[in-house]
Short mmCIF file of C-alpha atoms (C1' of nucleotides) in Angstrom, two decimals:
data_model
loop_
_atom_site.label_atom_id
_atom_site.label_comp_id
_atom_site.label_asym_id
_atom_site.label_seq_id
_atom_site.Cartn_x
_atom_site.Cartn_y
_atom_site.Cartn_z
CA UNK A 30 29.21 46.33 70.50
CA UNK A 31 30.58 43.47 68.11
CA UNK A 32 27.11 41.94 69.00
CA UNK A 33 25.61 44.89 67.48
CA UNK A 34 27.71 45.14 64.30
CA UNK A 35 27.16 41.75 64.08
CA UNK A 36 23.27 41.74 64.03
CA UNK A 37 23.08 44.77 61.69
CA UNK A 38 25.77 43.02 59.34
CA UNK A 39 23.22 40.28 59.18
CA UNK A 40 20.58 41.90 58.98
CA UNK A 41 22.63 44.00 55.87
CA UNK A 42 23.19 40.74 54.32
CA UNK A 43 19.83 39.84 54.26
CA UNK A 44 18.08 42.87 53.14
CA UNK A 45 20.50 42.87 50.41
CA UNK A 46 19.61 39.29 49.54
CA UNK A 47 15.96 39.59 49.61
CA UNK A 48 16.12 42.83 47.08
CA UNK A 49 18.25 40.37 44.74
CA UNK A 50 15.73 38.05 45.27
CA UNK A 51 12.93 40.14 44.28
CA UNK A 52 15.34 41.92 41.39
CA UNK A 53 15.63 38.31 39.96
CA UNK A 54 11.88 38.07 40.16
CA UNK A 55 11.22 40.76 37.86
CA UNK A 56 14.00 39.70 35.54
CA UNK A 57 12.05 37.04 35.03
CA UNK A 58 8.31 38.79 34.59
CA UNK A 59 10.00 41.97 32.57
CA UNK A 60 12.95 41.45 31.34
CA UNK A 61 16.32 43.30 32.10
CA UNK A 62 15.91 46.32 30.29
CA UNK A 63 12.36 47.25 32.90
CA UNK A 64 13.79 46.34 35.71
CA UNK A 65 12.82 49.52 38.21
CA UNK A 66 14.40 50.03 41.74
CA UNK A 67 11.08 51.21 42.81
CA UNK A 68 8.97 48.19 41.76
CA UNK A 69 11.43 46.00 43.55
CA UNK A 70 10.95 48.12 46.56
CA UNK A 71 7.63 48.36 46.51
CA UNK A 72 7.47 44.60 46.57
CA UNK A 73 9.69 44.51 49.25
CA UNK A 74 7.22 47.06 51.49
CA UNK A 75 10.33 49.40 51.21
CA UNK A 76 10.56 52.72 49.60
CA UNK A 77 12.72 53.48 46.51
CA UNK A 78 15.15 55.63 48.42
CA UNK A 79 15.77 53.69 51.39
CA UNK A 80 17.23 50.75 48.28
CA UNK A 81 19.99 53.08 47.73
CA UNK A 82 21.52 52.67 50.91
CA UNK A 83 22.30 48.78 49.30
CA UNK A 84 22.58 49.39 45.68
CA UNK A 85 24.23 53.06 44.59
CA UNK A 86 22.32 52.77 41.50
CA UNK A 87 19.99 50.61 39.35
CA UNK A 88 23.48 49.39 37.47
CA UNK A 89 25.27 48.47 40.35
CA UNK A 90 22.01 46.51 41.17
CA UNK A 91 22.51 44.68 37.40
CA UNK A 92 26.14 44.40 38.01
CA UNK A 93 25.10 42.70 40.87
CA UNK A 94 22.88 40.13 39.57
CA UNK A 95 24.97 39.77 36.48
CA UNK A 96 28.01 38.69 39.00
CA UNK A 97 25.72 35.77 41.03
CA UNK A 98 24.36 34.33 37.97
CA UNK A 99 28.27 34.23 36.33
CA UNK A 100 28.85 32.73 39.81
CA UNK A 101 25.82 30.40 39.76
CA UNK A 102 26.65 29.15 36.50
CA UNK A 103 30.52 28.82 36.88
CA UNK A 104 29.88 26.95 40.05
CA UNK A 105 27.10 24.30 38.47
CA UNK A 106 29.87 24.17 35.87
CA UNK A 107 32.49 22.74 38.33
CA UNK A 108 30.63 20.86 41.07
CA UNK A 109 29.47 18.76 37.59
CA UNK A 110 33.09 18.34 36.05
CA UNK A 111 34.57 17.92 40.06
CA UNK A 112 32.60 14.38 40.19
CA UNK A 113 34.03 12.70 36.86
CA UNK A 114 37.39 14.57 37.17
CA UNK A 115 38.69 11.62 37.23
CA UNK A 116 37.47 10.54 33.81
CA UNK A 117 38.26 11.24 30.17
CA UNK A 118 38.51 14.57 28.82
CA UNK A 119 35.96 13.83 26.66
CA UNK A 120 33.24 12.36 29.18
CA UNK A 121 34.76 15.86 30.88
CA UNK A 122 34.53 17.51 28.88
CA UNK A 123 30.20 16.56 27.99
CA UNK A 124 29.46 17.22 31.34
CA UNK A 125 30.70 20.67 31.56
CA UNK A 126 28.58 20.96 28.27
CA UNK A 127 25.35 19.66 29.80
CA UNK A 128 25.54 21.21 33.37
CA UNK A 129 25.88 24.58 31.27
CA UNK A 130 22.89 23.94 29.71
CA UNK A 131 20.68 22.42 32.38
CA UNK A 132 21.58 25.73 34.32
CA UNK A 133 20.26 27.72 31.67
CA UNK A 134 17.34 25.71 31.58
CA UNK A 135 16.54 25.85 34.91
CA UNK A 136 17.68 29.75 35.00
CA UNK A 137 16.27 31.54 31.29
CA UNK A 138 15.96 34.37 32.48
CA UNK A 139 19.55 34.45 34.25
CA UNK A 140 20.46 32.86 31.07
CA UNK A 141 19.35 35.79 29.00
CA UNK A 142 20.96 38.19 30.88
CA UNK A 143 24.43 36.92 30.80
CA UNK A 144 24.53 35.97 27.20
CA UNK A 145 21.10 37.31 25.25
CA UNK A 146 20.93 40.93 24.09
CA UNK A 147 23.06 43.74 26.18
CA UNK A 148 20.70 45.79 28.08
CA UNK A 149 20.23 49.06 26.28
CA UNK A 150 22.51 52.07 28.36
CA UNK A 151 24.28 49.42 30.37
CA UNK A 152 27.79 48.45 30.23
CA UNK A 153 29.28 45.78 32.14
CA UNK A 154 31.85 47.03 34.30
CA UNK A 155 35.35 45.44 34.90
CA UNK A 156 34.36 43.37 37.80
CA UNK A 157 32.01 40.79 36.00
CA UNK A 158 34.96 39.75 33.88
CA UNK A 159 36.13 37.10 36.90
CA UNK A 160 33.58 35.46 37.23
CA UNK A 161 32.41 35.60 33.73
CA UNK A 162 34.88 33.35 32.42
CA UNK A 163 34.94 30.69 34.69
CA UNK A 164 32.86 28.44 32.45
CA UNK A 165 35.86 29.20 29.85
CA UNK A 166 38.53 28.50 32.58
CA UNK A 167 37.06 24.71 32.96
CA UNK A 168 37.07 24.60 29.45
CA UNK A 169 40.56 25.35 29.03
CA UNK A 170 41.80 23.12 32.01
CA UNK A 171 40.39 20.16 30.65
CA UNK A 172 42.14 20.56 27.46
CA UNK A 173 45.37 21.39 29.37
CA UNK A 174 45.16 18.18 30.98
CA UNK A 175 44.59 16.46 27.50
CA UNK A 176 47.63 17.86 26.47
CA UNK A 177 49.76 17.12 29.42
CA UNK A 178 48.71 13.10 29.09
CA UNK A 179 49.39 13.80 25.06
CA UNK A 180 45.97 13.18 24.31
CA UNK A 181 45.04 16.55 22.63
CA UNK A 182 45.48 16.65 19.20
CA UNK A 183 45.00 20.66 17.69
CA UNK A 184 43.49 20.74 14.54
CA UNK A 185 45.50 22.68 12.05
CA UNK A 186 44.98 25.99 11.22
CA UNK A 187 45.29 28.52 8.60
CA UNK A 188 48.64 30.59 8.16
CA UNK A 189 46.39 34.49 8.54
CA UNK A 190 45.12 32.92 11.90
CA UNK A 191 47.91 32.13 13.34
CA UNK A 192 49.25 35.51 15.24
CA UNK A 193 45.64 35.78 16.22
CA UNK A 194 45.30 32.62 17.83
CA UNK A 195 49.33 33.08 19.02
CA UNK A 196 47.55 36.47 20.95
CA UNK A 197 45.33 34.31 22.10
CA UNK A 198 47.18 31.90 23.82
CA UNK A 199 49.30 33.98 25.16
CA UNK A 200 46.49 35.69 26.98
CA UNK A 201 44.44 32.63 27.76
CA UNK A 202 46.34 29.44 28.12
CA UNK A 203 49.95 29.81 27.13
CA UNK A 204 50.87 26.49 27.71
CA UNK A 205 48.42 25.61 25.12
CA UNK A 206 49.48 25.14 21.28
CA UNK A 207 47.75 28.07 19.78
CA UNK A 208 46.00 26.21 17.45
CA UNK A 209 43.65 24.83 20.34
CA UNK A 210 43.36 27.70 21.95
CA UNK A 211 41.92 29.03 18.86
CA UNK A 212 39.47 25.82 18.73
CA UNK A 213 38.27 25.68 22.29
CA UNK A 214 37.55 29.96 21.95
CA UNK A 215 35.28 28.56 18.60
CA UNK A 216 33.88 25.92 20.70
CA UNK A 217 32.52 28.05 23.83
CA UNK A 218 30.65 30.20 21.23
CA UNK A 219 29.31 27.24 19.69
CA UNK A 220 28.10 25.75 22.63
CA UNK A 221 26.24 29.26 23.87
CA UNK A 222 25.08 29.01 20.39
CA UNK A 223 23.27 25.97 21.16
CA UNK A 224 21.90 26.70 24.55
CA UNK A 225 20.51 29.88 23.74
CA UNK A 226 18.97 28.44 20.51
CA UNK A 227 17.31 26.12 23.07
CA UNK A 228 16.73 28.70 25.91
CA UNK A 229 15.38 31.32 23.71
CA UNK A 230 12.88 28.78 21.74
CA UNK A 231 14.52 29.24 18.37
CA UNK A 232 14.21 24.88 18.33
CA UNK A 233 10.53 25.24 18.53
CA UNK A 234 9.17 23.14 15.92
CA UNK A 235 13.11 22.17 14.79
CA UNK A 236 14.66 19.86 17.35
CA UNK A 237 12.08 17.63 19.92
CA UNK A 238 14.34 15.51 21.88
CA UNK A 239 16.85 18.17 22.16
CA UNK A 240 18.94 15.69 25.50
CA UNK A 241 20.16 13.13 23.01
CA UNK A 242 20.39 16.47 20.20
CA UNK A 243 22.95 18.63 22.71
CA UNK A 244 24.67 15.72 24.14
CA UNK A 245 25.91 14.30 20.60
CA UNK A 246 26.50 18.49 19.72
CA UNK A 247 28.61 18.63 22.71
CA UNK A 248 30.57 15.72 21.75
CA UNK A 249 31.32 16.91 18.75
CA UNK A 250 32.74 20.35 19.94
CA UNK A 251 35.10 18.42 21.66
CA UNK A 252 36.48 16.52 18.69
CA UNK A 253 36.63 19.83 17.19
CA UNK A 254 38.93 20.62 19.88
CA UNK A 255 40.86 17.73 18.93
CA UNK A 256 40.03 16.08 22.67
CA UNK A 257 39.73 12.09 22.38
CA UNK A 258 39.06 8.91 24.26
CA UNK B 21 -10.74 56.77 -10.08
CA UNK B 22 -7.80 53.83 -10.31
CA UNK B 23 -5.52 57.33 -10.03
CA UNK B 24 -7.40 58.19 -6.58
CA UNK B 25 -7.25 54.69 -5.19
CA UNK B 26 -3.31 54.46 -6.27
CA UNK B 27 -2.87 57.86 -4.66
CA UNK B 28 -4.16 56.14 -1.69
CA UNK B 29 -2.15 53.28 -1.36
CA UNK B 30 0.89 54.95 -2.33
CA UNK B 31 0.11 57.35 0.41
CA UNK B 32 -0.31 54.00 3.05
CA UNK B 33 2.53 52.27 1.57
CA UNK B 34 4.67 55.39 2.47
CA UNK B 35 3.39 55.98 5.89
CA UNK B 36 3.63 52.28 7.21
CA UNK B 37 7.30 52.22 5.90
CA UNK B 38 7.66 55.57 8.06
CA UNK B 39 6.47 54.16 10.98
CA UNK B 40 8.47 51.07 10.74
CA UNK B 41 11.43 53.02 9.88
CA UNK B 42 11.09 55.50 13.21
CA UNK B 43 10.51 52.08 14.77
CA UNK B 44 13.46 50.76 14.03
CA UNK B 45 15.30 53.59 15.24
CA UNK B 46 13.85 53.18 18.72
CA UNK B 47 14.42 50.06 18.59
CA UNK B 48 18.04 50.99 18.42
CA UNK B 49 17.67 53.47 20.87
CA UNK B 50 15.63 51.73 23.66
CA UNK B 51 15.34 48.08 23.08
CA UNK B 52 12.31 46.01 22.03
CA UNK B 53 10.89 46.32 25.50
CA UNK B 54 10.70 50.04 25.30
CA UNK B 55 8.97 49.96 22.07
CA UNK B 56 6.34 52.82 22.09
CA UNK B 57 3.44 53.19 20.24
CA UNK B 58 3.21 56.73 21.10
CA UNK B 59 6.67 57.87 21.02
CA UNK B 60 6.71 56.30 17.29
CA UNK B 61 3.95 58.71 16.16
CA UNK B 62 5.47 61.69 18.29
CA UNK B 63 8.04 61.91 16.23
CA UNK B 64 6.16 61.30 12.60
CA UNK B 65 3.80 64.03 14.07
CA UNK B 66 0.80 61.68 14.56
CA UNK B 67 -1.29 61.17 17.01
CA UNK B 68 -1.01 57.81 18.68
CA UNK B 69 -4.25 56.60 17.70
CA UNK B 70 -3.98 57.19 14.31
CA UNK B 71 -1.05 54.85 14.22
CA UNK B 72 -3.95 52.10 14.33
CA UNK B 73 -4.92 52.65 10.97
CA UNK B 74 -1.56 50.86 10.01
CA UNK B 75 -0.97 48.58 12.80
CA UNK B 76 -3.83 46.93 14.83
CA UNK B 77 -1.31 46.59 18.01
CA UNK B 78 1.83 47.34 19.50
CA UNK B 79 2.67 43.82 18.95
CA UNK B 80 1.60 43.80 15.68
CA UNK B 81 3.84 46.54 14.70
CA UNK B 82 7.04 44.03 16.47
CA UNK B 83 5.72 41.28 14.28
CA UNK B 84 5.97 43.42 11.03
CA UNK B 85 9.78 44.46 12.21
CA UNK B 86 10.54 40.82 13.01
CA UNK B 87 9.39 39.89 9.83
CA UNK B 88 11.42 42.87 7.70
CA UNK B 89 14.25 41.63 9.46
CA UNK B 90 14.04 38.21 8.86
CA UNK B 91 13.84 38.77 5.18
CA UNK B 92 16.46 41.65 5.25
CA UNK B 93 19.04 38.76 6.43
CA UNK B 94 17.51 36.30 4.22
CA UNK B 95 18.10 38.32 1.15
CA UNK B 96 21.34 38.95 2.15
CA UNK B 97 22.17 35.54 2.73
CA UNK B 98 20.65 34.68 -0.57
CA UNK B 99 22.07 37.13 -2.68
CA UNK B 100 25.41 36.50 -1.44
CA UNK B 101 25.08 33.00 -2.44
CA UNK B 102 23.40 33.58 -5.99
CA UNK B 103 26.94 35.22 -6.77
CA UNK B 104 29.20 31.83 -6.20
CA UNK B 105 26.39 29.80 -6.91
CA UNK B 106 28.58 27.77 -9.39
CA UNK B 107 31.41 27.19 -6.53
CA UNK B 108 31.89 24.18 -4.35
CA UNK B 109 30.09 23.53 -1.41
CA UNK B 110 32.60 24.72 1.33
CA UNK B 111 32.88 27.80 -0.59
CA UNK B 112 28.60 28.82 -0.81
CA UNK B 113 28.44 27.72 2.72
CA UNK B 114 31.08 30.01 4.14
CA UNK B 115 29.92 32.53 1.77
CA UNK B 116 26.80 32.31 3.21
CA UNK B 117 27.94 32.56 6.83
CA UNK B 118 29.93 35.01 5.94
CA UNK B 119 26.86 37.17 4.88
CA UNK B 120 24.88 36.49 7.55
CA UNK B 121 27.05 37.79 10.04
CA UNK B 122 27.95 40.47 7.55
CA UNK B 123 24.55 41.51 7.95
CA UNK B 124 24.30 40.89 12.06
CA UNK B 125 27.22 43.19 12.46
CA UNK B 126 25.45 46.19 10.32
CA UNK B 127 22.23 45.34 12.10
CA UNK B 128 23.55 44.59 15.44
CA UNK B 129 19.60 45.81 17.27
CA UNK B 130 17.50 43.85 14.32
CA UNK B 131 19.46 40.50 15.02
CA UNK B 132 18.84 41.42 18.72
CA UNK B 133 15.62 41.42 17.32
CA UNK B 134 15.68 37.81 16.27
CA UNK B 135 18.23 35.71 17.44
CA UNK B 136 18.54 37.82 20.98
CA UNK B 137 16.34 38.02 24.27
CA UNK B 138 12.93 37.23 23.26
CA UNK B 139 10.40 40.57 24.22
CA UNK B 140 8.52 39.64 27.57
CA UNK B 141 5.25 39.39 27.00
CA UNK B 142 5.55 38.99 22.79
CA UNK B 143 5.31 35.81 21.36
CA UNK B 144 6.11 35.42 17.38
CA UNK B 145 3.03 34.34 15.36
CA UNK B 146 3.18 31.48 12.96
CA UNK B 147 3.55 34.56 10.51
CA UNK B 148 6.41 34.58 10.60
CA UNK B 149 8.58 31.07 10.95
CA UNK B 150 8.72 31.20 6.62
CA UNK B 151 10.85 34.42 6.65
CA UNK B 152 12.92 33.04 9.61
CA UNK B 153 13.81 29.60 7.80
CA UNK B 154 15.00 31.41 4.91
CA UNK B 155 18.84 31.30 5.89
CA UNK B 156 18.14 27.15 7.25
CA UNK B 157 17.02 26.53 4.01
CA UNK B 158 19.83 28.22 2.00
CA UNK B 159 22.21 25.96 4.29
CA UNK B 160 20.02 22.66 3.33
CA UNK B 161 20.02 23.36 -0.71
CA UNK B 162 23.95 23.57 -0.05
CA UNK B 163 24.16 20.43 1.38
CA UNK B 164 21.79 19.14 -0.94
CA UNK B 165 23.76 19.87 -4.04
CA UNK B 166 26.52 18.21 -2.81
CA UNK B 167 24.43 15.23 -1.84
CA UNK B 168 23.45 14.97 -5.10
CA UNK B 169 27.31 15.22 -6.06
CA UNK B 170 28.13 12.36 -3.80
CA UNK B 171 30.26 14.91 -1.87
CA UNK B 172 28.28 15.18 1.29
CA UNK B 173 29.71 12.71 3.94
CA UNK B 174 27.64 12.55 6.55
CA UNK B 175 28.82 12.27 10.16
CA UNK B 176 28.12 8.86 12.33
CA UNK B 177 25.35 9.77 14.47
CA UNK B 178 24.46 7.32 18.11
CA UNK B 179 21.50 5.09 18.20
CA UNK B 180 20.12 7.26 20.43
CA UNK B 181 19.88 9.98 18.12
CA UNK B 182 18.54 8.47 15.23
CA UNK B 183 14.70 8.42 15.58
CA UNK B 184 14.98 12.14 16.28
CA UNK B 185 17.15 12.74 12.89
CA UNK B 186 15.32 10.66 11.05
CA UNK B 187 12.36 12.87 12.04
CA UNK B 188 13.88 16.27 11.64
CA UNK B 189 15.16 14.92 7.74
CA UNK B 190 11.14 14.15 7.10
CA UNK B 191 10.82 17.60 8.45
CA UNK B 192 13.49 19.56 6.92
CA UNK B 193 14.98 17.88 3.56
CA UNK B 194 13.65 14.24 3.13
CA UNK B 195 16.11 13.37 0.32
CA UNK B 196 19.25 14.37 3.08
CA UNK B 197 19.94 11.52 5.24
CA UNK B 198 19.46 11.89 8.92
CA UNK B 199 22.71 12.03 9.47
CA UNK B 200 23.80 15.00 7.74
CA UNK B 201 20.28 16.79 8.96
CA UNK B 202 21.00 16.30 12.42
CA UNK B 203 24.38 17.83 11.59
CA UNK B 204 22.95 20.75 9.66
CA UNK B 205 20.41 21.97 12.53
CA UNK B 206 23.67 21.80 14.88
CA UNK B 207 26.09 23.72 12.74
CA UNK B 208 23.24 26.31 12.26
CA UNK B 209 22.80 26.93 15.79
CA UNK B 210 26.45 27.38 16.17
CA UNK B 211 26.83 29.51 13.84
CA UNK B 212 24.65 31.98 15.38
CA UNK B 213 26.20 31.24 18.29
CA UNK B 214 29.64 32.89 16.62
CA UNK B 215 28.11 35.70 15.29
CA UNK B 216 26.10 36.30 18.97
CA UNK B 217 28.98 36.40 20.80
CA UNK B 218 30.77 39.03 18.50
CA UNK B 219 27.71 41.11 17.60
CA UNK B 220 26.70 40.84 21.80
CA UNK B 221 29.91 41.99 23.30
CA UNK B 222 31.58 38.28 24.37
CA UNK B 223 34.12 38.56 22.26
CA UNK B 224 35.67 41.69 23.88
CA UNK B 225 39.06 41.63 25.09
CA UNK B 226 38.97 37.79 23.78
CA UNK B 227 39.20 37.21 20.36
CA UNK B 228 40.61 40.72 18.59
CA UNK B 229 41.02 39.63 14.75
CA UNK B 230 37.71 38.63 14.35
CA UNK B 231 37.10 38.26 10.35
CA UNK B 232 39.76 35.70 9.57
CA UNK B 233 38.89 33.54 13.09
CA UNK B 234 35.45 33.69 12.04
CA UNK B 235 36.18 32.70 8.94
CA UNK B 236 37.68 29.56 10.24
CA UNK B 237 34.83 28.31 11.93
CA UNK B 238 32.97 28.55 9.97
CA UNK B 239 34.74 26.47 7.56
CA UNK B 240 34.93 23.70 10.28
CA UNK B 241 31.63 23.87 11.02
CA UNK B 242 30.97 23.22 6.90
CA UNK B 243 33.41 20.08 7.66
CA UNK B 244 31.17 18.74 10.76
CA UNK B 245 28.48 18.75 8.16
CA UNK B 246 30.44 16.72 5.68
CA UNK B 247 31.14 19.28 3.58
CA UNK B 248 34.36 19.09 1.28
CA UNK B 249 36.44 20.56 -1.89
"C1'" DG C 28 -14.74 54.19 3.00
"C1'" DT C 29 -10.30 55.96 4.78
"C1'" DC C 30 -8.05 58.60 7.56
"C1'" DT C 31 -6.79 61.90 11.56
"C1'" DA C 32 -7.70 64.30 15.90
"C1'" DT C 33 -9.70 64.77 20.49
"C1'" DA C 34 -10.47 62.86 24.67
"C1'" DA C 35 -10.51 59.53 27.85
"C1'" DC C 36 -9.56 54.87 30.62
"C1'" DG C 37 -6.56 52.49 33.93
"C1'" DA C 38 -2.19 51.46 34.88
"C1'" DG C 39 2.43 52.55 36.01
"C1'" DA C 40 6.55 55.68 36.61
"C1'" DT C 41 8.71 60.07 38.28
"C1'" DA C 42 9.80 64.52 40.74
"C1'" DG C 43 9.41 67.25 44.36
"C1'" DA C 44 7.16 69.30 48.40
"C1'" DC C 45 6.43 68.24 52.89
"C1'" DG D 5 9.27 58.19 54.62
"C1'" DT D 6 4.86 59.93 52.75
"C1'" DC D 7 1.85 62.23 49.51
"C1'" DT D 8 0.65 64.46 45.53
"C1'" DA D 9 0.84 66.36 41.10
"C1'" DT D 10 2.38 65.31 36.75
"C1'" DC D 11 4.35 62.49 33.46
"C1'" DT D 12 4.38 58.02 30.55
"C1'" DC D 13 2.11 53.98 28.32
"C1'" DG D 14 -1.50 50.92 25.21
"C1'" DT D 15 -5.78 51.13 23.83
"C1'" DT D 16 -10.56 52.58 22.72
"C1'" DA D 17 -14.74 55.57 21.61
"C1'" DT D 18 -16.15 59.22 19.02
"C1'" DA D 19 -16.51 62.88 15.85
"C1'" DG D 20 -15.34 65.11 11.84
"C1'" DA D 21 -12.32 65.92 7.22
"C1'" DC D 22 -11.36 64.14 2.73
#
DNA sequence: GTCTATAACGAGATAGAC
DNA sequence: GTCTATCTCGTTATAGAC
C-alpha cells in the first residue's frame, strides 16, 4: 500500500517535472504570453486534458514556473554570498551582484519572466511574493551586518522622503536606519536595471566588455548604500 | 493634378496613422506577441491583405510602433528639458528623468514595447537605434555642458575598466572623459531600471510614495555621474 | 499607378461529439 | 483519450475599381 502511494507519488513528481521542463522550453522559443497547455502536452505525447490533473489552469502552470525561477535565482544568490560570508560587505555584497546576473545570463528567458514585461491577463498571485524577494532579503542582511560592525554609513536623505522610507523600514528591515533602507530599495532596482539592459540586448553596440562594466556598476551601488571596506 | 496626388497622400497618411493607432491599442490589449495583422484591419474594416499596401510585414508594422515610441519618449524627454534649459546640471538631468518616467507611466505597454521583453522572433532593425539614443544623448549634452563648466567630476574608474571607457567615450561623446562616460551608460541603465520596476509591478506593496523616492534617485544617480549645484 | 477585395496556402489553436 | 469540424494566424496571387 505505502509502496504504492509511494511509486505513484514519484511518478506524480516526475510527470509534474517533465511538463515544467517542457513549459520552460517554450518560454524560451515563444515567450510567456504563448505559452499553450496543449503544445506542452503535445510535446510531452500527453493530451491537453490529462495536464489538468497537475496544473488547474495555464496560470497556476505560470505561477508555477514563476516560483522555481524566484527559487533558482534566490538560491544562486546565496550559495554565491554563503562562500565569502566571511568577507567584507562590500566584496559581499559584488558577489550577490554578479551571481544575479550570471543567472540571468545563463537563464533569459527565466530572466524575462520574473522581471521583463507582465504577461498580459496574468496576475501574480500571493504565493510568489516569498520567494520573490529573497534576492532583496540577502541584500538587506548584508547591510544589517554592516551596520551591526558600524561600518554602514546611510547617505542622507531628503526631509519629504523620510516617512516613506520610515514605512519602509518598518516593513523591510526595522533595525535598519531608514535612510538605508531607502538606498538599498534604490539599489535593487538599479541593479535589475542593469541586468536586464544586458539580458534584453539594450548594450548592443553600447557596452562590449560588459564583466569589468557590471562589476565596477555593482560596486558602486554599494557605496550608494553607504557599505565600505 | 498636385490636388489629386495630395488627396492621395493625405488619404495614406491618415490610414497608416489608423492602423498604427488600432495597433497600439492591441498592443495594450494583448501584448506584442499577440500582435495581429488581421485583427488590426478587422476592426478598421479592411481586409487583411490590404493592410500590405501600408506595411510590407507584420514585423514591419512593430518596427514603425517601436520607432513612434521611441520618439514619443524622446520628445518628451526633450521638451521637458528645453524648458530649464538655462538651469544647472542636477536640475536638467532630474528633469529629464523625471520626464521619461513621466512618460513610461502614461505609456506603461509602449515602454513594454522598448525597454521590456523583447518580441520572440522580432529583432529591431538598424532603423531604428537613432530614435532610441535620443534620451542617451539628452543625458550626454547634460553632462557635457557641465564639462565645459568645469563642474563635471568624474568618478575614479579601475584599470580594468579603462580600455572599455575609453572606447565607449570615442563612441558616445569624445570630448567627455572616459570616466564620466562609463558613468553615464551606468546611470542610464539604472534609471530604467527605476522606472521598470514601478511601471512593471515590482514596486507593489514595496515602495508606496513613489514620486518623491524616485525623485531621489535619481538625483543620486546625477551625483554618481559627477554631477553638482 | 494605387488601392481594395476575394480566395487560398499551410500552420496552429479550439470546441465538442464520440 | 481520440477525432473532426471550425476557428485563428501571416502571407501571397489575382482580379477589378478608381
Amino acid at each position: 500500500m505505502s509502496t504504492a502511494q509511494g511509486a505513484r507519488a514519484r511518478a506524480r513528481t516526475e510527470i509534474t517535472a517533465a511538463i515544467k521542463d517542457e513549459a520552460r522550453r517554450q518560454l524560451a522559443a515563444e515567450g510567456a504570453a504563448k505559452l499553450s497547455l496543449r503544445a506542452v502536452a503535445r510535446a510531452l505525447g500527453m493530451v491537453s486534458s490529462a495536464l489538468y490533473r497537475y496544473f488547474p489552469s495555464r496560470d497556476e502552470l505560470l505561477t508555477a514556473l514563476i516560483v522555481d525561477a524566484y527559487d533558482s535565482l534566490g538560491a544562486a544568490a546565496e550559495t554565491a554570498e554563503k562562500q565569502v560570508h566571511d568577507a567584507g560587505p562590500l566584496h559581499r555584497w559584488t558577489t550577490v551582484c554578479e551571481a544575479v546576473r550570471a543567472w540571468a545570463m545563463t537563464h533569459p528567458h527565466e530572466y524575462a519572466l520574473l522581471y521583463g514585461t507582465p504577461v498580459p491577463g496574468y496576475t501574480a498571485p500571493q504565493t510568489t511574493v516569498q520567494a520573490a524577494s529573497r534576492v532583496g532579503l540577502l541584500l538587506i542582511a548584508i547591510a544589517r551586518d554592516a551596520h551591526r560592525d558600524g561600518t554602514l554609513s546611510a547617505p542622507a536623505l531628503p526631509a519629504d522622503l523620510h516617512p516613506e522610507a520610515t514605512r519602509m523600514a518598518a516593513d523591510l528591515a526595522p533595525d535598519l536606519p531608514p535612510e538605508a533602507v531607502a538606498a538599498l530599495v534604490a539599489a535593487w532596482a538599479q541593479l535589475f536595471g542593469l541586468i536586464g539592459f544586458e539580458v534584453f540586448g539594450q548594450f548592443h553596440g553600447v557596452v562590449e566588455h560588459r564583466e569589468p562594466f557590471f562589476r565596477q556598476a555593482a560596486l558602486r551601488l554599494a557605496q550608494g548604500v553607504g557599505l565600505a571596506c
